[in-house]
Short mmCIF file of C-alpha atoms and ligand atoms in Angstrom, two decimals:
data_model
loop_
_atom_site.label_atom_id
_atom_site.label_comp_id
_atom_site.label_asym_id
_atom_site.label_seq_id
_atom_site.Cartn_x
_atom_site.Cartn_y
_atom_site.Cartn_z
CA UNK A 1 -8.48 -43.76 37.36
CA UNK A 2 -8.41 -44.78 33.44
CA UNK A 3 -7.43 -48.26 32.80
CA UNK A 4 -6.99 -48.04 28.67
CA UNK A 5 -4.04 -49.42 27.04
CA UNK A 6 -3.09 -47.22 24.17
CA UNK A 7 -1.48 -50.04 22.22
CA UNK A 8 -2.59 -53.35 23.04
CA UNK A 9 -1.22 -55.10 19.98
CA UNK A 10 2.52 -54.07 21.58
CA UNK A 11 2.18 -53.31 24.91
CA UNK A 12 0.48 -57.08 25.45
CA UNK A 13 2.44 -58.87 23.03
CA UNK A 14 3.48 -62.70 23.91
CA UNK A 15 7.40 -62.36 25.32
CA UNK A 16 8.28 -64.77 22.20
CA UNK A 17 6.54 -62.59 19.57
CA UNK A 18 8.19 -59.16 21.20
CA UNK A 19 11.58 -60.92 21.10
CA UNK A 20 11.51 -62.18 17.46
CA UNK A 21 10.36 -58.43 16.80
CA UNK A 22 13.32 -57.14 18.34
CA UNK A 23 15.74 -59.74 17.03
CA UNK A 24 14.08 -58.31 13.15
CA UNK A 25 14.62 -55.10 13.99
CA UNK A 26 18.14 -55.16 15.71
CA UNK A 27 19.11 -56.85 12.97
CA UNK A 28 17.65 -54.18 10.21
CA UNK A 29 19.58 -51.25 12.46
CA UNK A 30 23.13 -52.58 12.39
CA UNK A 31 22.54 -52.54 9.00
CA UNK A 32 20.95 -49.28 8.31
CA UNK A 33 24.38 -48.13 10.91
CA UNK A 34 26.93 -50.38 9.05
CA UNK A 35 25.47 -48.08 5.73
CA UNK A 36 24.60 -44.90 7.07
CA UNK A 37 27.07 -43.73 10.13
CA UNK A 38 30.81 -44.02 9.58
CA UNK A 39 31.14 -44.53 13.48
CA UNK A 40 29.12 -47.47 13.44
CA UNK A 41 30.56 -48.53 10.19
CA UNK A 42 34.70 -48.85 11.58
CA UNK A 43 33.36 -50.38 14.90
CA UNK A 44 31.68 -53.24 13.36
CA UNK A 45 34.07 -53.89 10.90
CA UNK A 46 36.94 -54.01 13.29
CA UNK A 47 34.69 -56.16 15.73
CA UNK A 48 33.48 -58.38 12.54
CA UNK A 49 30.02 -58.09 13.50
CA UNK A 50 27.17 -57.50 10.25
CA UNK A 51 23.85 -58.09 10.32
CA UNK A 52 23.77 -61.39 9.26
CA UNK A 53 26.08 -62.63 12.25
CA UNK A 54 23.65 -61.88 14.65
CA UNK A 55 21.30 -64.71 15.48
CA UNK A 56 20.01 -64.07 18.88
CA UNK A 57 19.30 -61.42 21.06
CA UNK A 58 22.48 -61.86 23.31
CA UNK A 59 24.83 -61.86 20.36
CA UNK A 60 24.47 -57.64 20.81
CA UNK A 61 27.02 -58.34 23.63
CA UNK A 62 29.39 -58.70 20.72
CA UNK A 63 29.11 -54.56 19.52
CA UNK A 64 31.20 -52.54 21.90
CA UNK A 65 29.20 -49.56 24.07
CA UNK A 66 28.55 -45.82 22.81
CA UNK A 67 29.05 -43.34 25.46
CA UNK A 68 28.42 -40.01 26.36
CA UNK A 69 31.89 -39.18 25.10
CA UNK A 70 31.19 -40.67 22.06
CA UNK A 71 28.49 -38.11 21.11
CA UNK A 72 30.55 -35.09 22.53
CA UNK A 73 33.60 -36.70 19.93
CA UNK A 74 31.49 -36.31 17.48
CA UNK A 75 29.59 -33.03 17.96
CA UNK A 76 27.63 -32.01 16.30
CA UNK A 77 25.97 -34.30 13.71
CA UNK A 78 29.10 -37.05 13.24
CA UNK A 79 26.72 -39.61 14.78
CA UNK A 80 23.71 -38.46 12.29
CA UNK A 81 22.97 -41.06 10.06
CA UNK A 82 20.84 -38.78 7.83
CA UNK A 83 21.47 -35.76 5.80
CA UNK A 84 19.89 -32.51 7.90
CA UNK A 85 17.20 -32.59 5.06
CA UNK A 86 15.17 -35.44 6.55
CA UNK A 87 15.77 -33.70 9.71
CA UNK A 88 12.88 -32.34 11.49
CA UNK A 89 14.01 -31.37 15.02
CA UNK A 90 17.51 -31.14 16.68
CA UNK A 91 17.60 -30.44 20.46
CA UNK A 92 20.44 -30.57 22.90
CA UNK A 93 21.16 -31.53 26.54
CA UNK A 94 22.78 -28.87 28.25
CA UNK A 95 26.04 -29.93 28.99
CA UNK A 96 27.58 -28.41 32.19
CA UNK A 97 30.98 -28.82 30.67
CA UNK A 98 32.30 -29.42 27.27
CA UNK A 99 29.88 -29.96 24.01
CA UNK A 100 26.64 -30.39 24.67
CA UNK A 101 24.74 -33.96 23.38
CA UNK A 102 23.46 -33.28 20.09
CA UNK A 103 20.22 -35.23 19.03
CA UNK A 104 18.06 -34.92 15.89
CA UNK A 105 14.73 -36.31 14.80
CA UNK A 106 13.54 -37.57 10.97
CA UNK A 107 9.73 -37.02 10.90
CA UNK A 108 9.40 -40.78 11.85
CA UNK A 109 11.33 -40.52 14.65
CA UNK A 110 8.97 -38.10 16.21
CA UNK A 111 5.59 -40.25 14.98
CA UNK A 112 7.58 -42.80 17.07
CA UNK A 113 8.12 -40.67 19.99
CA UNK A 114 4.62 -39.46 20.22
CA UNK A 115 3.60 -43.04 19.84
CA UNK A 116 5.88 -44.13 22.79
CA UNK A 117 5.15 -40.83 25.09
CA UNK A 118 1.15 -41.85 24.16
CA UNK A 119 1.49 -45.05 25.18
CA UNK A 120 3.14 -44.57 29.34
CA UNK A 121 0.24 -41.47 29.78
CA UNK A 122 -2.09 -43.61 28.94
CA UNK A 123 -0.38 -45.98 31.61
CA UNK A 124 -0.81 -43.51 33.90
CA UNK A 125 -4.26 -42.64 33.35
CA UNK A 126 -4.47 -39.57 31.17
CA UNK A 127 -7.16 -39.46 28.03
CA UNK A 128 -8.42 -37.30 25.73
CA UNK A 129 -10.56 -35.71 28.63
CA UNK A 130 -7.13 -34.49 30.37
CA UNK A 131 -6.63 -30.84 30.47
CA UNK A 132 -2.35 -31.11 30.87
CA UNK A 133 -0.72 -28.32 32.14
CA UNK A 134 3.28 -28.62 31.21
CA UNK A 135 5.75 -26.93 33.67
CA UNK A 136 8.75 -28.26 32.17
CA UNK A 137 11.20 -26.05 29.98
CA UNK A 138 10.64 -25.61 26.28
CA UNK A 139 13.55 -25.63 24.51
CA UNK A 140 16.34 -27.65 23.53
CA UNK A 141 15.23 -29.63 26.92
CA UNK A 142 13.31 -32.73 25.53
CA UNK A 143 11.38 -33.60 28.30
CA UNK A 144 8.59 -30.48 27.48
CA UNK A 145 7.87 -30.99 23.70
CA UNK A 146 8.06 -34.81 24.30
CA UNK A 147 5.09 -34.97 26.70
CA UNK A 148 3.29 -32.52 24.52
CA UNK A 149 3.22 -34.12 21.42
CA UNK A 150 2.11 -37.26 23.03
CA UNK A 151 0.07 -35.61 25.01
CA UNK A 152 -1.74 -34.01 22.11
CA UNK A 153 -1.68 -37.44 20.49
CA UNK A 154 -4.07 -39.18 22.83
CA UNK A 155 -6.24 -35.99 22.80
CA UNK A 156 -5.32 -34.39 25.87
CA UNK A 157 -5.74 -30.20 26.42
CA UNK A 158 -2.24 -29.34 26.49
CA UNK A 159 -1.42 -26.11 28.03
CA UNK A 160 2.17 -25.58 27.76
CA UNK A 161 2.94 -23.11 30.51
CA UNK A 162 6.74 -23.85 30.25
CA UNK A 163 8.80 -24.13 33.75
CA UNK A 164 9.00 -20.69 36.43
CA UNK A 165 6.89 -17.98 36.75
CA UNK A 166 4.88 -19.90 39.51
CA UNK A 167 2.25 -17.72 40.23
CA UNK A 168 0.90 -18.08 37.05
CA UNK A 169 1.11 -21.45 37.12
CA UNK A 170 -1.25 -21.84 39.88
CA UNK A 171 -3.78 -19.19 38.51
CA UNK A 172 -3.98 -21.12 35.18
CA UNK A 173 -4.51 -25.04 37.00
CA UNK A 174 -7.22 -22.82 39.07
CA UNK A 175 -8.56 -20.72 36.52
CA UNK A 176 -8.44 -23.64 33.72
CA UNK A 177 -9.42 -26.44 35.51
CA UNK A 178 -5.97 -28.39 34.92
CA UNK A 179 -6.47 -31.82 36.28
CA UNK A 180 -2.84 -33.06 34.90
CA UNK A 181 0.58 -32.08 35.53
CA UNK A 182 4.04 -32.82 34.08
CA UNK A 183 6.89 -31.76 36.20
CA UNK A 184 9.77 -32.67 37.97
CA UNK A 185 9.10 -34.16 41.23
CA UNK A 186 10.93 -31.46 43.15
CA UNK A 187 9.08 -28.55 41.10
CA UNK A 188 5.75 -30.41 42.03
CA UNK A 189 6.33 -30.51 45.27
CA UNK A 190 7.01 -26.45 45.60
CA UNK A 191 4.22 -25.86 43.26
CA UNK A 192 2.18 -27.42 46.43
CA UNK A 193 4.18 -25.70 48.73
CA UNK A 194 3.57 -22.02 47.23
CA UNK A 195 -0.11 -22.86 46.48
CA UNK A 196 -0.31 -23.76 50.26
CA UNK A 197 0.83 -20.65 51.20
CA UNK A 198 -1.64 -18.94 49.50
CA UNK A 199 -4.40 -21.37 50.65
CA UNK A 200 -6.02 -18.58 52.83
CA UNK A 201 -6.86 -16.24 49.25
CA UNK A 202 -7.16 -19.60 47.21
CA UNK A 203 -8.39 -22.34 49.54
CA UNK A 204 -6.63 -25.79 48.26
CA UNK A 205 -10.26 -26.93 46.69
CA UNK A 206 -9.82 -24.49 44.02
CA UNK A 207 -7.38 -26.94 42.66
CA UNK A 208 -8.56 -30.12 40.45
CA UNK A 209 -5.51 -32.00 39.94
CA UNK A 210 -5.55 -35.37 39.62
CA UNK A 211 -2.64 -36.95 38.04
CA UNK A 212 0.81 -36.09 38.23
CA UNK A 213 3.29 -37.27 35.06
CA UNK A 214 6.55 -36.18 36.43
CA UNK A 215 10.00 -37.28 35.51
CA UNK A 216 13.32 -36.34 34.54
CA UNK A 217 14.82 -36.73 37.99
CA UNK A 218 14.64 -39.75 40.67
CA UNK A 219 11.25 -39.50 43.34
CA UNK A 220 11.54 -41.78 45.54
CA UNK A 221 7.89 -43.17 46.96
CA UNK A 222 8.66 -41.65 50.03
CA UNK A 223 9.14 -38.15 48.43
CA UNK A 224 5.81 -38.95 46.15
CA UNK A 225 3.38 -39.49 49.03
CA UNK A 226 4.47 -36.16 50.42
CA UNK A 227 3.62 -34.35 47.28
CA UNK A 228 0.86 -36.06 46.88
CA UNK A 229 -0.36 -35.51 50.28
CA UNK A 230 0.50 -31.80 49.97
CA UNK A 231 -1.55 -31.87 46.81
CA UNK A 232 -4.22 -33.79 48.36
CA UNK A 233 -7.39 -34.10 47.03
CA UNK A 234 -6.66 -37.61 45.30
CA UNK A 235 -3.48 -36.37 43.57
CA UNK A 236 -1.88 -39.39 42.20
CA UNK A 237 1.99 -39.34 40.50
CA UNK A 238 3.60 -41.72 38.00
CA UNK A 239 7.31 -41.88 37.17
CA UNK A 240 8.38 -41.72 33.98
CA UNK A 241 12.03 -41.98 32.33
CA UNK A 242 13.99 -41.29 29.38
CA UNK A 243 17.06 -39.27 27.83
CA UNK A 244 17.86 -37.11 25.14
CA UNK A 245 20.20 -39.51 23.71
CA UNK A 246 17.17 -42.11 22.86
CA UNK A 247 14.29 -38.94 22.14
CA UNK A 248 13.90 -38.04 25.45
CA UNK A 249 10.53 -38.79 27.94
CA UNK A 250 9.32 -42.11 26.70
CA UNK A 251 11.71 -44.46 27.35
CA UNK A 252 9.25 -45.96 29.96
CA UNK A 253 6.69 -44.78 32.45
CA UNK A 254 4.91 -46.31 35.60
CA UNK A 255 1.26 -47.64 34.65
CA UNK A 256 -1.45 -46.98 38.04
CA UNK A 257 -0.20 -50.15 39.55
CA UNK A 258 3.09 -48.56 40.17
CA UNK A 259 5.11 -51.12 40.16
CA UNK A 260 7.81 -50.36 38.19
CA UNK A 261 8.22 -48.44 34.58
CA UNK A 262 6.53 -50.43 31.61
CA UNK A 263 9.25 -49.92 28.89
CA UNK A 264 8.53 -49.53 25.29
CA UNK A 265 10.36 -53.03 24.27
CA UNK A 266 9.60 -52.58 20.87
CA UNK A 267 11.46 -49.69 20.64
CA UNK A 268 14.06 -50.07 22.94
CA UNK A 269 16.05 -52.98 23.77
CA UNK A 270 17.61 -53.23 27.22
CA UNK A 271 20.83 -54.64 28.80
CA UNK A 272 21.89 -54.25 32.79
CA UNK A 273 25.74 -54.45 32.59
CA UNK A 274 28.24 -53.36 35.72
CA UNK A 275 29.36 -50.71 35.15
CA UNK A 276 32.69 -51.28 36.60
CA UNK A 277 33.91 -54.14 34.20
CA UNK A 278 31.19 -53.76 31.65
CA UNK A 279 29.79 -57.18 31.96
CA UNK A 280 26.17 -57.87 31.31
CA UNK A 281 24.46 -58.91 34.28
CA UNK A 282 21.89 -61.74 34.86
CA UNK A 283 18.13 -60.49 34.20
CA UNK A 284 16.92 -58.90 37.38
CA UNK A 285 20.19 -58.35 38.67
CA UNK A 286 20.84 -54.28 39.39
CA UNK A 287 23.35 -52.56 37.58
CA UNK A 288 23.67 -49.78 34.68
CA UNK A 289 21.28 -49.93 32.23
CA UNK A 290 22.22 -49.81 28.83
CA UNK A 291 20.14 -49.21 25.93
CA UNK A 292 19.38 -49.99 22.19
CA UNK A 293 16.79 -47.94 20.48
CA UNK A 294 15.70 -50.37 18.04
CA UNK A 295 13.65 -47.67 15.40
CA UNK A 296 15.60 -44.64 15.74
CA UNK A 297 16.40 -42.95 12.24
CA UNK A 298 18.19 -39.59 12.95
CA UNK A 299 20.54 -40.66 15.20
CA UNK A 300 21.05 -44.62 16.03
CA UNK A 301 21.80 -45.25 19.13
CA UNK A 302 23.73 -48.88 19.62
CA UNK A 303 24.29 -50.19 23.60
CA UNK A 304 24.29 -46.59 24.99
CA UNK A 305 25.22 -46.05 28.79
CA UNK A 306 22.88 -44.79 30.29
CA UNK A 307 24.78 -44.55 33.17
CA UNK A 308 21.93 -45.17 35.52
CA UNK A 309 21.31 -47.51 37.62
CA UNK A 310 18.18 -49.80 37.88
CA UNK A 311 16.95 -53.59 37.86
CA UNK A 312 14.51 -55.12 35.06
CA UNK A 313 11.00 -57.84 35.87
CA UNK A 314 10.28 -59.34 32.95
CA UNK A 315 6.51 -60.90 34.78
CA UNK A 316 3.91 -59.42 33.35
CA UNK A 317 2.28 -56.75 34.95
CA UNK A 318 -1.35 -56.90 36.71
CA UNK A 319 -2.53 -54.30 34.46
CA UNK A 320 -2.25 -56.53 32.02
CA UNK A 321 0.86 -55.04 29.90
CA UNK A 322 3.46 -57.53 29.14
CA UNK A 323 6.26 -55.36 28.73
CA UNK A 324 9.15 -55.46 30.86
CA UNK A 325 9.36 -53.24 33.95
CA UNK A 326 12.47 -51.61 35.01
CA UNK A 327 12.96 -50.40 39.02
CA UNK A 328 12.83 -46.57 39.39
CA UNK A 329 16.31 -45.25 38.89
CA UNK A 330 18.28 -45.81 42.25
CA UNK A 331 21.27 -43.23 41.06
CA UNK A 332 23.65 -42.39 38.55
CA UNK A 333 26.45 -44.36 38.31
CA UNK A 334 29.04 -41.05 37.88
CA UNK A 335 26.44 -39.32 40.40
CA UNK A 336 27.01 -41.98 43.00
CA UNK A 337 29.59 -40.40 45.32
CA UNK A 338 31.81 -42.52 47.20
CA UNK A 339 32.03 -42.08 50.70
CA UNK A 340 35.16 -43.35 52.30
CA UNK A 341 34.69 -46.39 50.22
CA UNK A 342 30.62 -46.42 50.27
CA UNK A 343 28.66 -46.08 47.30
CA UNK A 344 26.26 -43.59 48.46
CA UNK A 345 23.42 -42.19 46.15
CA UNK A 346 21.24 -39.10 47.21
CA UNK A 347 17.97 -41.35 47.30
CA UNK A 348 18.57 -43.27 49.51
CA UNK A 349 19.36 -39.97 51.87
CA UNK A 350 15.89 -39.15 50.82
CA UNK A 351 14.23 -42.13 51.58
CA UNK A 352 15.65 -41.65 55.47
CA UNK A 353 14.69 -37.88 55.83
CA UNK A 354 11.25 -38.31 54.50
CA UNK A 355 8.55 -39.01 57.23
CA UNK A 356 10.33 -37.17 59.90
CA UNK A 357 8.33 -34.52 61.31
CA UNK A 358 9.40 -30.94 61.22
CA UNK A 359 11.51 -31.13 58.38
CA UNK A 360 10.89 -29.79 55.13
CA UNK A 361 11.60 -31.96 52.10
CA UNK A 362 14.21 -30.06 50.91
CA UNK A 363 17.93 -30.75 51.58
CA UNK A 364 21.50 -30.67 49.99
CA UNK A 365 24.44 -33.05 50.59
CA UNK A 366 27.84 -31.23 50.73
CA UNK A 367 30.85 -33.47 50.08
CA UNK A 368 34.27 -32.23 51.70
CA UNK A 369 38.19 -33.18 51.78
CA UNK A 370 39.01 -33.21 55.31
CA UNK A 371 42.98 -34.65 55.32
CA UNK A 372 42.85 -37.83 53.64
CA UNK A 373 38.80 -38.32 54.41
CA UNK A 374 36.28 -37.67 52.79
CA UNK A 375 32.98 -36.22 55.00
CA UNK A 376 29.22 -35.70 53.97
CA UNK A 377 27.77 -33.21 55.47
CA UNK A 378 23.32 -33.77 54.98
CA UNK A 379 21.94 -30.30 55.50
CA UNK A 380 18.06 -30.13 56.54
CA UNK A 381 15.30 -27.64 56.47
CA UNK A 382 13.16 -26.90 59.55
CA UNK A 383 9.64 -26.73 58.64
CA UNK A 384 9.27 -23.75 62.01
CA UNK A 385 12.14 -21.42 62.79
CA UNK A 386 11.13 -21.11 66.01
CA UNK A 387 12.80 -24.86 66.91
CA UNK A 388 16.42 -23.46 66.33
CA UNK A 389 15.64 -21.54 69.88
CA UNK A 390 14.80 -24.73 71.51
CA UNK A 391 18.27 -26.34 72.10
CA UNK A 392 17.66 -30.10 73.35
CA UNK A 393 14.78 -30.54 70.61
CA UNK A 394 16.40 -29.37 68.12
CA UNK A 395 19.32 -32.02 68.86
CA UNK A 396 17.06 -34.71 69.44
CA UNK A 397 15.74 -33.99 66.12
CA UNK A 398 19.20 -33.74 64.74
CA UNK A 399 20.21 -37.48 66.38
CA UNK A 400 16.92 -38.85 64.66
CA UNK A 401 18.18 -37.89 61.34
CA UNK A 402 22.08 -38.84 62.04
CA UNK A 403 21.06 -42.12 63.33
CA UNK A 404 18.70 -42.72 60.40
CA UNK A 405 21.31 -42.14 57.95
CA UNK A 406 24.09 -44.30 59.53
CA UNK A 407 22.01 -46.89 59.85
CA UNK A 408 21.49 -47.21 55.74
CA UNK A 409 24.90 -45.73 54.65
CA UNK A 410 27.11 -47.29 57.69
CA UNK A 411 29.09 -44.24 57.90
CA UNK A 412 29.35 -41.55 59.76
CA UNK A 413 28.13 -38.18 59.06
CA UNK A 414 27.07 -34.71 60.18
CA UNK A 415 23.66 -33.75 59.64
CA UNK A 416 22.71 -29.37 60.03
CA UNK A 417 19.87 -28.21 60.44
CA UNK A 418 19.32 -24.92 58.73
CA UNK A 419 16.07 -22.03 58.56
CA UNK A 420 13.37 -22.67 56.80
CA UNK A 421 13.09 -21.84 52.99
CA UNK A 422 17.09 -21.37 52.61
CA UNK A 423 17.94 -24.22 50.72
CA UNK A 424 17.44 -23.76 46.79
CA UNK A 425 14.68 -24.62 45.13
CA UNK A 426 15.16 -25.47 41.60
CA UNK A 427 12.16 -25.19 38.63
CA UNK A 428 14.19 -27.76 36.25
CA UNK A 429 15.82 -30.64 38.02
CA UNK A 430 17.18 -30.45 41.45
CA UNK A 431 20.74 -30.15 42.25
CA UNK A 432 21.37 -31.59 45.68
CA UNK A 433 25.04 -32.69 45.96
CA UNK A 434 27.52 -29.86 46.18
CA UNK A 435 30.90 -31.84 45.93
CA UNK A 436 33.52 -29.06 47.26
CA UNK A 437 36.39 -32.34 47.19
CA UNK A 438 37.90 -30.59 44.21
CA UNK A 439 38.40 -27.46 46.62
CA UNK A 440 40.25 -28.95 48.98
CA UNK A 441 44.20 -28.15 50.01
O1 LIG B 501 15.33 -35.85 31.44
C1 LIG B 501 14.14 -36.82 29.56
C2 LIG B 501 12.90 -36.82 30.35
C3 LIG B 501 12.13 -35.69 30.41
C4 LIG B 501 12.46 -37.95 30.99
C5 LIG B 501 10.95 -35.68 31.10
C6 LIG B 501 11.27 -37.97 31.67
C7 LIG B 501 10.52 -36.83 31.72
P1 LIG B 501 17.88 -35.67 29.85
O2 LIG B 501 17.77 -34.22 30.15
O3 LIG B 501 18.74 -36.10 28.74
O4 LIG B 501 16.47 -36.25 29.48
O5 LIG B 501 18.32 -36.38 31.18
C8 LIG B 501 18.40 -37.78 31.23
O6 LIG B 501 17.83 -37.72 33.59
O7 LIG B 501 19.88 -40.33 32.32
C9 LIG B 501 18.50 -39.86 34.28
O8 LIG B 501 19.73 -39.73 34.97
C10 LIG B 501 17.62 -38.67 34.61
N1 LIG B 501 16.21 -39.08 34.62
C11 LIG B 501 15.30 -38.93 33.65
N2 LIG B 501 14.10 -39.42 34.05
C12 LIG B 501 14.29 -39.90 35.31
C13 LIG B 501 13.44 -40.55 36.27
C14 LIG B 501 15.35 -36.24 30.28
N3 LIG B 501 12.16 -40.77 36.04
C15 LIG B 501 18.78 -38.22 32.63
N4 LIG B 501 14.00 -40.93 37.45
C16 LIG B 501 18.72 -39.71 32.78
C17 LIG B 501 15.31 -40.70 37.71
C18 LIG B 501 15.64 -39.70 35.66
N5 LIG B 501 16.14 -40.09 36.86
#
């Protein structure tokens, strides 16, 4: 595995240097907001803050938090702080209900973005010898062009293959040679799955990949070492994270020590607040993290909530990066479901199920009304059909699984086991809570 650092000069900087580089250029963007975004403008004005006022790091507590909403109030360009002339790119989250999330990009922003998406590849072991294939959605869906124009930055073979149409996919990584990947984690995995199944015509060998970048969605290490077991061959994964809101992949990204995602501190400032009462949180402490994209120019973002939640280790790492290293994402905070008053997040589901024999990794969590209650039902795949015929193993198997479960969550629950292959798989992110509460008498 490749142990370059793509930036040393800010990736290794001394803790003191970063922050007084931060402190400069937090300072410089409630300016360029107080100037160039009327949003930003009345906030700070009715909270008294300016530039000048700021004299630490901490004294950001004193701007309130942009949200979601926020953008969706302002749809499409009222959060814009340029005039669509210096514009180079606009793309969109999807937005299941109301306005969609509206981003755009000056051409600095993207050199900025390609620097940042450069930097965590490199992390994770990819150079200029890396022929990339990239399964992820083009479109208004950052997560594709993002890895390809860093990709392309550090000299990688991009092949941009776009998400579905798997058997193609697996004829081009054979065909081509294509010892990277960027994916989703779930998409990974059932490219494995459906190359497996062809394994008799295209033995696994025929495959060369190495490395992994996938993102956009939690993996939890359990569900990594089965895809990269399933991969085998010394497939190795790395996390990486980001949103639309601050350019998209990039935020941060695991380096091979994978401990943690490095993030790009010179670029992004980070607070972990509760997200109950808003508070900022001691550093280390777990919470939602909430971010300040320091160089943005198309769209500033100020304190956004990111609504996830994670924990930040501000040791350096042993790869020799001094950046800060935030926990993979442990949930959403409006994803977490609450369970007859227990915070429950699909992970840590995951994290029970995997390593259980004869069960595929695929499942779905159904949330129900019953009365006053609210029930989870975790629904399983068999890996062999012919175990639903087999009465007393198949509810041993289903015991294993309930008792697993109750033992993290401490509630109870009712775990089905259903046919192979029936639960859907997804070629974007994967949806795996189906909340029917709403449907409820
Ligand atoms: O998913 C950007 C991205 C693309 C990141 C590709 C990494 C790789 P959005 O579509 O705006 O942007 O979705 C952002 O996805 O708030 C998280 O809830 C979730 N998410 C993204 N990366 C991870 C990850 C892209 N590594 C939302 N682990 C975020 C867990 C992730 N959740």
């Amino acid at each position: 595995m490749e142990r370059r650092i793509w930036n040393k000069e800010m990736e290794c900087m001394k803790r003191a240097d970063l922050e007084k580089l931060q402190l400069e250029r937090l300072k410089a963007l409630i300016d360029y907001c107080d100037k160039n975004v009327k949003f930003y403008h009345d906030r700070f004005e009715k909270n008294n803050i300016t530039a000048d006022r700021i004299k630490t790091l901490s004294d950001i507590q004193y701007i309130p938090y942009t949200t979601k909403t926020d953008l969706r109030d302002n749809y499409p360009f009222g959060l814009f702080a340029v005039p669509k002339k210096e514009l180079v790119r606009i793309h969109a989250s999807s937005g299941t209900t109301g306005n969609p999330t509206v981003v755009g990009y000056t051409r600095e922003d993207l050199e900025n973005w390609s620097e940042q998406v450069a930097r965590l590849v490199t992390a994770a072991g990819a150079t200029e010898e890396t022929v990339v294939q990239i399964c992820f959605g083009y479109g208004m869906f950052t997560g594709a062009l993002g890895l390809h124009y860093g990709l392309e930055k550090i000299g990688a073979t991009v092949v941009p293959t776009s998400s579905g149409n798997t058997e193609k996919q697996l004829k081009f990584m054979r065909d081509f040679g294509t010892d990277a990947i960027v994916a989703t984690p779930s998409y990974c995995l059932y490219l494995a799955e459906s190359a497996r199944e062809k394994a008799n015509e295209f033995p696994m060998d025929n495959y060369k990949l190495k490395l992994g970048l996938l993102g956009s969605e939690g993996c939890t290490p359990e569900m990594r070492t089965q895809i990269e077991e399933r991969w085998g061959g010394g497939f190795f994964c790395t996390d990486n994270y980001g949103m639309s809101e601050l350019n998209g992949p990039g935020m941060s990204g695991e380096c091979y020590m994978r401990n943690g995602l490095h993030i790009n501190e010179d670029h992004f400032l980070c607070e972990v607040i509760d997200s109950q009462t808003g508070d900022v949180l001691e550093p280390g402490s777990t919470g939602e993290l909430v971010v300040t994209n320091l160089t943005k120019r198309g769209i500033p973002m100020i304190r956004y909530r990111t609504r996830d939640i994670t924990n930040i280790n501000y040791e350096p790492c042993e790869c020799g990066r001094t950046t800060a290293r935030m926990s993979k994402i442990i949930g959403r905070s409006d994803d977490m479901l609450k369970i007859r008053g227990v915070n429950v997040f699909p992970s840590q589901i995951e994290s029970a199920l995997i390593g259980i024999t004869s069960i595929g990794p695929h499942y779905q969590l159904v949330v129900r009304r019953e009365g006053f209650a609210d029930t989870l039902e975790v629904r399983v795949e068999l890996i062999d059909a012919s175990l639903l015929e087999i009465y007393s193993e198949l509810e041993k198997l289903r015991r294993t699984i309930h008792d697993r479960i109750k033992t993290i969550l401490g509630i109870e629950i009712k775990v089905s086991l259903v046919e192979p292959k029936t639960l859907e798989r997804f070629t974007g992110k994967a949806k795996r809570v189906l909340d029917l509460r709403g449907e409820s008498k």
